[in-house]
Amino acid sequence: MHIVAIDGPAGSGKSSVSKACAKALDFGYLDTGAAYRALTYAILNLGLEVANRSAEEIKANFDYSISLDPQDYWVRVGELDVTYEIRNPSVGEVVSQFAGLPEVRRYMFTLTRELVLASGLTGVIVEGRDITTKVFPEAKTRILLTASEEVRLGRRSAELPEGTIVADQVTKRDQNDSKVVDFLMPAEGVILVDSSELDFDQTVSAVIELVVNK
Ligand code: DC
């Protein structure tokens, strides 16, 4: 299986770039941030508790599923489709708080590896914050996708509802998240792709080239 690990900060474009690359390569696509967001959604709306819970207890109480098909992306908690709800700023504002809990991260580590390794796909693009360094350090292709803060703020403001304080959703969240995992500097063996000066198609092409040349 060709695993492509892609990390990067909020607004780096890694979700849309990863999805487009997966479609072009006929690979699966796994958005690992969706699990942190769905967990946060379940805490806020469905009474899920994670404080003082072990990774095993979290697993037993959180019925999570996600599609790895880049043509048909969905996220579910139990029978509930939360694909769009997890993008809500109310989730984005507090997700880092739960993503910083060691047992949550231990649960996510196992979940992510299982989802990918049990998929039976020939290739999967896995994107997040700690994929190149912690979850799949053995991935065949490892990329850190970045862009300048100005470019990232601009891209996110186009996605979020009008009136949202974008800096809170991007800069502050990155500050919080990067206390837990370093996704701002490429680790040894990780290729840096800076998309500040590239448009979407150029970024997709740059990533595809790295994958096919492996
Ligand atoms: O990529 P995203 O914005 O949907 O991620 C949501 C949150 O999940 C983000 O604030 C940090 C956390 N996250 C993480 O800690 N590790 C990952 N591999 C993916 C996401």
PDB file of C-alpha atoms and ligand atoms in Angstrom:
ATOM      1  CA  MET A   1       0.000   0.000   0.000  1.00  0.00           C
ATOM      2  CA  HIS A   2       1.328   3.441  -0.920  1.00  0.00           C
ATOM      3  CA  ILE A   3       0.648   5.694   2.071  1.00  0.00           C
ATOM      4  CA  VAL A   4       0.992   9.412   1.408  1.00  0.00           C
ATOM      5  CA  ALA A   5       1.203  11.372   4.660  1.00  0.00           C
ATOM      6  CA  ILE A   6       0.424  15.087   4.419  1.00  0.00           C
ATOM      7  CA  ASP A   7       0.594  17.455   7.391  1.00  0.00           C
ATOM      8  CA  GLY A   8       0.071  21.182   7.569  1.00  0.00           C
ATOM      9  CA  PRO A   9      -1.499  24.060   9.478  1.00  0.00           C
ATOM     10  CA  ALA A  10      -5.103  25.301   9.217  1.00  0.00           C
ATOM     11  CA  GLY A  11      -5.860  26.889   5.863  1.00  0.00           C
ATOM     12  CA  SER A  12      -2.840  25.348   4.126  1.00  0.00           C
ATOM     13  CA  GLY A  13      -5.255  23.772   1.665  1.00  0.00           C
ATOM     14  CA  LYS A  14      -4.259  20.250   2.632  1.00  0.00           C
ATOM     15  CA  SER A  15      -7.823  18.848   2.677  1.00  0.00           C
ATOM     16  CA  SER A  16      -8.833  20.046  -0.784  1.00  0.00           C
ATOM     17  CA  VAL A  17      -5.391  19.334  -2.255  1.00  0.00           C
ATOM     18  CA  SER A  18      -5.303  15.828  -0.730  1.00  0.00           C
ATOM     19  CA  LYS A  19      -8.799  15.061  -1.990  1.00  0.00           C
ATOM     20  CA  ALA A  20      -7.992  16.222  -5.544  1.00  0.00           C
ATOM     21  CA  CYS A  21      -4.722  14.233  -5.575  1.00  0.00           C
ATOM     22  CA  ALA A  22      -6.516  11.114  -4.317  1.00  0.00           C
ATOM     23  CA  LYS A  23      -9.081  11.403  -7.119  1.00  0.00           C
ATOM     24  CA  ALA A  24      -6.375  11.850  -9.757  1.00  0.00           C
ATOM     25  CA  LEU A  25      -4.301   8.933  -8.440  1.00  0.00           C
ATOM     26  CA  ASP A  26      -7.294   6.672  -7.727  1.00  0.00           C
ATOM     27  CA  PHE A  27      -6.195   6.521  -4.074  1.00  0.00           C
ATOM     28  CA  GLY A  28      -8.272   6.661  -0.907  1.00  0.00           C
ATOM     29  CA  TYR A  29      -8.406   9.873   1.106  1.00  0.00           C
ATOM     30  CA  LEU A  30      -8.488  10.151   4.889  1.00  0.00           C
ATOM     31  CA  ASP A  31      -9.145  13.472   6.599  1.00  0.00           C
ATOM     32  CA  THR A  32      -7.929  12.801  10.156  1.00  0.00           C
ATOM     33  CA  GLY A  33      -9.046  16.207  11.485  1.00  0.00           C
ATOM     34  CA  ALA A  34     -12.644  15.078  10.874  1.00  0.00           C
ATOM     35  CA  ALA A  35     -12.381  12.569  13.748  1.00  0.00           C
ATOM     36  CA  TYR A  36     -11.201  15.291  16.165  1.00  0.00           C
ATOM     37  CA  ARG A  37     -14.038  17.497  14.931  1.00  0.00           C
ATOM     38  CA  ALA A  38     -16.671  14.729  15.179  1.00  0.00           C
ATOM     39  CA  LEU A  39     -15.453  13.877  18.691  1.00  0.00           C
ATOM     40  CA  THR A  40     -15.833  17.563  19.631  1.00  0.00           C
ATOM     41  CA  TYR A  41     -19.294  17.620  18.058  1.00  0.00           C
ATOM     42  CA  ALA A  42     -20.291  14.559  20.117  1.00  0.00           C
ATOM     43  CA  ILE A  43     -18.961  16.172  23.321  1.00  0.00           C
ATOM     44  CA  LEU A  44     -20.876  19.400  22.645  1.00  0.00           C
ATOM     45  CA  ASN A  45     -24.112  17.873  21.385  1.00  0.00           C
ATOM     46  CA  LEU A  46     -24.384  14.177  22.224  1.00  0.00           C
ATOM     47  CA  GLY A  47     -23.141  14.045  25.825  1.00  0.00           C
ATOM     48  CA  LEU A  48     -19.869  12.225  25.056  1.00  0.00           C
ATOM     49  CA  GLU A  49     -17.357  12.458  27.924  1.00  0.00           C
ATOM     50  CA  VAL A  50     -13.602  12.230  27.338  1.00  0.00           C
ATOM     51  CA  ALA A  51     -12.116  13.795  30.480  1.00  0.00           C
ATOM     52  CA  ASN A  52     -10.383  11.153  32.619  1.00  0.00           C
ATOM     53  CA  ARG A  53     -11.303   8.475  30.079  1.00  0.00           C
ATOM     54  CA  SER A  54      -8.769   6.050  28.620  1.00  0.00           C
ATOM     55  CA  ALA A  55      -8.360   5.594  24.856  1.00  0.00           C
ATOM     56  CA  GLU A  56     -10.197   2.264  25.167  1.00  0.00           C
ATOM     57  CA  GLU A  57     -13.136   3.914  26.987  1.00  0.00           C
ATOM     58  CA  ILE A  58     -13.308   6.655  24.363  1.00  0.00           C
ATOM     59  CA  LYS A  59     -13.386   4.011  21.626  1.00  0.00           C
ATOM     60  CA  ALA A  60     -16.211   2.127  23.380  1.00  0.00           C
ATOM     61  CA  ASN A  61     -18.357   5.282  23.662  1.00  0.00           C
ATOM     62  CA  PHE A  62     -17.697   6.957  20.317  1.00  0.00           C
ATOM     63  CA  ASP A  63     -19.208   5.216  17.297  1.00  0.00           C
ATOM     64  CA  TYR A  64     -17.257   6.915  14.520  1.00  0.00           C
ATOM     65  CA  SER A  65     -17.190   6.207  10.799  1.00  0.00           C
ATOM     66  CA  ILE A  66     -15.766   8.057   7.804  1.00  0.00           C
ATOM     67  CA  SER A  67     -15.605   7.456   4.078  1.00  0.00           C
ATOM     68  CA  LEU A  68     -12.167   7.040   2.494  1.00  0.00           C
ATOM     69  CA  ASP A  69     -13.678   7.560  -0.960  1.00  0.00           C
ATOM     70  CA  PRO A  70     -12.635  11.003  -2.270  1.00  0.00           C
ATOM     71  CA  GLN A  71     -15.658  10.960  -4.628  1.00  0.00           C
ATOM     72  CA  ASP A  72     -18.112  10.381  -1.781  1.00  0.00           C
ATOM     73  CA  TYR A  73     -16.951  12.036   1.433  1.00  0.00           C
ATOM     74  CA  TRP A  74     -19.060  11.639   4.586  1.00  0.00           C
ATOM     75  CA  VAL A  75     -18.539  11.563   8.348  1.00  0.00           C
ATOM     76  CA  ARG A  76     -20.889   9.823  10.806  1.00  0.00           C
ATOM     77  CA  VAL A  77     -21.334   9.423  14.537  1.00  0.00           C
ATOM     78  CA  GLY A  78     -23.550   6.385  14.965  1.00  0.00           C
ATOM     79  CA  GLU A  79     -26.328   6.842  12.380  1.00  0.00           C
ATOM     80  CA  LEU A  80     -25.979  10.609  12.420  1.00  0.00           C
ATOM     81  CA  ASP A  81     -24.419  12.303   9.389  1.00  0.00           C
ATOM     82  CA  VAL A  82     -22.179  15.114  10.732  1.00  0.00           C
ATOM     83  CA  THR A  83     -20.255  15.873   7.516  1.00  0.00           C
ATOM     84  CA  TYR A  84     -21.281  19.536   7.480  1.00  0.00           C
ATOM     85  CA  GLU A  85     -21.935  20.139  11.198  1.00  0.00           C
ATOM     86  CA  ILE A  86     -18.291  19.444  12.102  1.00  0.00           C
ATOM     87  CA  ARG A  87     -17.192  22.440   9.966  1.00  0.00           C
ATOM     88  CA  ASN A  88     -19.186  24.798  12.155  1.00  0.00           C
ATOM     89  CA  PRO A  89     -17.086  27.520  13.890  1.00  0.00           C
ATOM     90  CA  SER A  90     -18.515  26.354  17.262  1.00  0.00           C
ATOM     91  CA  VAL A  91     -16.569  23.104  16.728  1.00  0.00           C
ATOM     92  CA  GLY A  92     -13.461  24.829  15.330  1.00  0.00           C
ATOM     93  CA  GLU A  93     -13.236  27.125  18.338  1.00  0.00           C
ATOM     94  CA  VAL A  94     -12.850  24.327  20.902  1.00  0.00           C
ATOM     95  CA  VAL A  95     -11.485  21.335  18.974  1.00  0.00           C
ATOM     96  CA  SER A  96      -7.851  22.022  20.015  1.00  0.00           C
ATOM     97  CA  GLN A  97      -8.818  21.704  23.655  1.00  0.00           C
ATOM     98  CA  PHE A  98      -9.830  18.063  23.162  1.00  0.00           C
ATOM     99  CA  ALA A  99      -7.130  17.317  20.554  1.00  0.00           C
ATOM    100  CA  GLY A 100      -4.570  18.146  23.248  1.00  0.00           C
ATOM    101  CA  LEU A 101      -5.683  15.344  25.592  1.00  0.00           C
ATOM    102  CA  PRO A 102      -3.133  12.473  25.567  1.00  0.00           C
ATOM    103  CA  GLU A 103      -5.785   9.706  25.718  1.00  0.00           C
ATOM    104  CA  VAL A 104      -7.727  11.305  22.860  1.00  0.00           C
ATOM    105  CA  ARG A 105      -4.524  11.300  20.797  1.00  0.00           C
ATOM    106  CA  ARG A 106      -3.821   7.686  21.732  1.00  0.00           C
ATOM    107  CA  TYR A 107      -7.329   6.744  20.564  1.00  0.00           C
ATOM    108  CA  MET A 108      -6.876   8.728  17.317  1.00  0.00           C
ATOM    109  CA  PHE A 109      -3.513   7.072  16.616  1.00  0.00           C
ATOM    110  CA  THR A 110      -5.048   3.581  16.689  1.00  0.00           C
ATOM    111  CA  LEU A 111      -8.208   4.660  14.865  1.00  0.00           C
ATOM    112  CA  THR A 112      -6.251   6.240  11.997  1.00  0.00           C
ATOM    113  CA  ARG A 113      -3.891   3.322  11.541  1.00  0.00           C
ATOM    114  CA  GLU A 114      -6.788   0.849  11.585  1.00  0.00           C
ATOM    115  CA  LEU A 115      -8.883   2.839   9.088  1.00  0.00           C
ATOM    116  CA  VAL A 116      -5.983   2.957   6.615  1.00  0.00           C
ATOM    117  CA  LEU A 117      -4.459  -0.482   7.077  1.00  0.00           C
ATOM    118  CA  ALA A 118      -7.827  -2.293   7.020  1.00  0.00           C
ATOM    119  CA  SER A 119      -9.026  -0.414   3.914  1.00  0.00           C
ATOM    120  CA  GLY A 120      -7.405  -2.799   1.439  1.00  0.00           C
ATOM    121  CA  LEU A 121      -6.736   0.133  -0.914  1.00  0.00           C
ATOM    122  CA  THR A 122      -3.636   0.328  -3.105  1.00  0.00           C
ATOM    123  CA  GLY A 123      -2.918   3.848  -1.929  1.00  0.00           C
ATOM    124  CA  VAL A 124      -4.269   6.303   0.643  1.00  0.00           C
ATOM    125  CA  ILE A 125      -3.574   9.988   1.175  1.00  0.00           C
ATOM    126  CA  VAL A 126      -3.772  10.655   4.912  1.00  0.00           C
ATOM    127  CA  GLU A 127      -3.814  14.280   5.986  1.00  0.00           C
ATOM    128  CA  GLY A 128      -3.555  15.894   9.414  1.00  0.00           C
ATOM    129  CA  ARG A 129      -1.021  17.351  11.834  1.00  0.00           C
ATOM    130  CA  ASP A 130       0.999  14.386  13.111  1.00  0.00           C
ATOM    131  CA  ILE A 131       0.733  11.920  10.227  1.00  0.00           C
ATOM    132  CA  THR A 132       4.273  12.359   8.837  1.00  0.00           C
ATOM    133  CA  THR A 133       5.820  12.265  12.310  1.00  0.00           C
ATOM    134  CA  LYS A 134       3.744  10.036  14.598  1.00  0.00           C
ATOM    135  CA  VAL A 135       0.949   8.108  12.890  1.00  0.00           C
ATOM    136  CA  PHE A 136       2.663   6.995   9.661  1.00  0.00           C
ATOM    137  CA  PRO A 137       6.356   7.891   9.949  1.00  0.00           C
ATOM    138  CA  GLU A 138       6.956   4.899   7.637  1.00  0.00           C
ATOM    139  CA  ALA A 139       4.746   6.359   4.838  1.00  0.00           C
ATOM    140  CA  LYS A 140       6.289   6.080   1.372  1.00  0.00           C
ATOM    141  CA  THR A 141       5.660   9.788   0.639  1.00  0.00           C
ATOM    142  CA  ARG A 142       5.749  12.366   3.452  1.00  0.00           C
ATOM    143  CA  ILE A 143       4.857  15.981   2.773  1.00  0.00           C
ATOM    144  CA  LEU A 144       4.457  19.117   4.865  1.00  0.00           C
ATOM    145  CA  LEU A 145       2.142  21.496   3.030  1.00  0.00           C
ATOM    146  CA  THR A 146       2.406  25.101   4.137  1.00  0.00           C
ATOM    147  CA  ALA A 147       1.539  28.605   3.000  1.00  0.00           C
ATOM    148  CA  SER A 148       2.259  32.031   4.466  1.00  0.00           C
ATOM    149  CA  GLU A 149      -0.059  33.154   7.255  1.00  0.00           C
ATOM    150  CA  GLU A 150      -1.518  35.877   5.021  1.00  0.00           C
ATOM    151  CA  VAL A 151      -2.419  33.378   2.292  1.00  0.00           C
ATOM    152  CA  ARG A 152      -3.882  30.902   4.815  1.00  0.00           C
ATOM    153  CA  LEU A 153      -6.066  33.562   6.452  1.00  0.00           C
ATOM    154  CA  GLY A 154      -7.329  34.611   3.029  1.00  0.00           C
ATOM    155  CA  ARG A 155      -8.188  31.036   2.018  1.00  0.00           C
ATOM    156  CA  ARG A 156     -10.020  30.278   5.266  1.00  0.00           C
ATOM    157  CA  SER A 157     -12.057  33.485   5.214  1.00  0.00           C
ATOM    158  CA  ALA A 158     -13.477  32.367   1.879  1.00  0.00           C
ATOM    159  CA  GLU A 159     -14.688  29.103   3.504  1.00  0.00           C
ATOM    160  CA  LEU A 160     -16.096  30.360   6.811  1.00  0.00           C
ATOM    161  CA  PRO A 161     -19.450  32.052   7.398  1.00  0.00           C
ATOM    162  CA  GLU A 162     -19.394  35.838   7.080  1.00  0.00           C
ATOM    163  CA  GLY A 163     -18.561  37.637  10.325  1.00  0.00           C
ATOM    164  CA  THR A 164     -16.378  34.790  11.698  1.00  0.00           C
ATOM    165  CA  ILE A 165     -13.140  36.011  13.262  1.00  0.00           C
ATOM    166  CA  VAL A 166     -10.833  34.123  10.922  1.00  0.00           C
ATOM    167  CA  ALA A 167      -7.663  34.704  12.950  1.00  0.00           C
ATOM    168  CA  ASP A 168      -9.315  32.810  15.844  1.00  0.00           C
ATOM    169  CA  GLN A 169     -10.064  29.897  13.543  1.00  0.00           C
ATOM    170  CA  VAL A 170      -6.589  29.783  12.006  1.00  0.00           C
ATOM    171  CA  THR A 171      -3.781  31.507  13.931  1.00  0.00           C
ATOM    172  CA  LYS A 172      -5.000  30.840  17.477  1.00  0.00           C
ATOM    173  CA  ARG A 173      -5.897  27.248  16.683  1.00  0.00           C
ATOM    174  CA  ASP A 174      -2.471  26.645  15.144  1.00  0.00           C
ATOM    175  CA  GLN A 175      -0.820  28.143  18.215  1.00  0.00           C
ATOM    176  CA  ASN A 176      -2.769  25.760  20.446  1.00  0.00           C
ATOM    177  CA  ASP A 177      -2.348  22.718  18.197  1.00  0.00           C
ATOM    178  CA  SER A 178       1.374  23.252  17.690  1.00  0.00           C
ATOM    179  CA  LYS A 179       1.952  22.997  21.433  1.00  0.00           C
ATOM    180  CA  VAL A 180       1.013  19.323  21.072  1.00  0.00           C
ATOM    181  CA  VAL A 181       2.519  18.387  17.691  1.00  0.00           C
ATOM    182  CA  ASP A 182       4.993  20.216  15.473  1.00  0.00           C
ATOM    183  CA  PHE A 183       3.506  20.674  12.033  1.00  0.00           C
ATOM    184  CA  LEU A 184       5.223  23.944  11.190  1.00  0.00           C
ATOM    185  CA  MET A 185       8.713  22.573  10.431  1.00  0.00           C
ATOM    186  CA  PRO A 186       9.314  19.484   8.275  1.00  0.00           C
ATOM    187  CA  ALA A 187      10.777  16.534  10.219  1.00  0.00           C
ATOM    188  CA  GLU A 188      13.734  14.661   8.749  1.00  0.00           C
ATOM    189  CA  GLY A 189      12.771  13.017   5.454  1.00  0.00           C
ATOM    190  CA  VAL A 190       9.597  15.114   5.073  1.00  0.00           C
ATOM    191  CA  ILE A 191       9.342  17.201   1.892  1.00  0.00           C
ATOM    192  CA  LEU A 192       8.212  20.797   2.273  1.00  0.00           C
ATOM    193  CA  VAL A 193       5.710  22.096  -0.287  1.00  0.00           C
ATOM    194  CA  ASP A 194       5.059  25.819   0.151  1.00  0.00           C
ATOM    195  CA  SER A 195       1.885  26.754  -1.732  1.00  0.00           C
ATOM    196  CA  SER A 196       2.016  30.519  -1.027  1.00  0.00           C
ATOM    197  CA  GLU A 197       2.940  31.273  -4.617  1.00  0.00           C
ATOM    198  CA  LEU A 198       1.082  28.357  -6.202  1.00  0.00           C
ATOM    199  CA  ASP A 199      -2.549  28.199  -7.275  1.00  0.00           C
ATOM    200  CA  PHE A 200      -4.681  25.165  -6.476  1.00  0.00           C
ATOM    201  CA  ASP A 201      -3.919  23.187  -9.664  1.00  0.00           C
ATOM    202  CA  GLN A 202      -0.182  23.862  -9.359  1.00  0.00           C
ATOM    203  CA  THR A 203      -0.210  22.620  -5.759  1.00  0.00           C
ATOM    204  CA  VAL A 204      -2.090  19.455  -6.760  1.00  0.00           C
ATOM    205  CA  SER A 205       0.408  18.837  -9.583  1.00  0.00           C
ATOM    206  CA  ALA A 206       3.382  19.358  -7.247  1.00  0.00           C
ATOM    207  CA  VAL A 207       2.026  16.767  -4.793  1.00  0.00           C
ATOM    208  CA  ILE A 208       1.139  14.253  -7.532  1.00  0.00           C
ATOM    209  CA  GLU A 209       4.650  14.555  -8.943  1.00  0.00           C
ATOM    210  CA  LEU A 210       6.158  13.746  -5.558  1.00  0.00           C
ATOM    211  CA  VAL A 211       3.908  10.682  -5.205  1.00  0.00           C
ATOM    212  CA  VAL A 212       4.494   9.235  -8.678  1.00  0.00           C
ATOM    213  CA  ASN A 213       8.256   9.768  -8.437  1.00  0.00           C
ATOM    214  CA  LYS A 214       8.476   7.564  -5.327  1.00  0.00           C
TER     215      LYS A 214
HETATM  216  O1   DC B   1      -7.544  19.697   9.859  1.00  0.00           O
HETATM  217  P1   DC B   1      -8.675  20.228  10.734  1.00  0.00           P
HETATM  218  O2   DC B   1      -8.684  21.730  10.835  1.00  0.00           O
HETATM  219  O3   DC B   1     -10.009  19.694  10.336  1.00  0.00           O
HETATM  220  O4   DC B   1      -8.349  19.656  12.200  1.00  0.00           O
HETATM  221  C1   DC B   1      -9.173  19.888  13.301  1.00  0.00           C
HETATM  222  C2   DC B   1      -8.365  19.836  14.583  1.00  0.00           C
HETATM  223  O5   DC B   1      -7.921  18.514  14.870  1.00  0.00           O
HETATM  224  C3   DC B   1      -7.131  20.695  14.600  1.00  0.00           C
HETATM  225  O6   DC B   1      -7.382  21.888  15.320  1.00  0.00           O
HETATM  226  C4   DC B   1      -6.045  19.895  15.264  1.00  0.00           C
HETATM  227  C5   DC B   1      -6.594  18.510  15.358  1.00  0.00           C
HETATM  228  N1   DC B   1      -5.823  17.510  14.611  1.00  0.00           N
HETATM  229  C6   DC B   1      -4.745  16.928  15.243  1.00  0.00           C
HETATM  230  O7   DC B   1      -4.407  17.309  16.374  1.00  0.00           O
HETATM  231  N2   DC B   1      -4.065  15.930  14.612  1.00  0.00           N
HETATM  232  C7   DC B   1      -4.433  15.525  13.380  1.00  0.00           C
HETATM  233  N3   DC B   1      -3.749  14.534  12.781  1.00  0.00           N
HETATM  234  C8   DC B   1      -5.514  16.137  12.718  1.00  0.00           C
HETATM  235  C9   DC B   1      -6.177  17.142  13.359  1.00  0.00           C
END
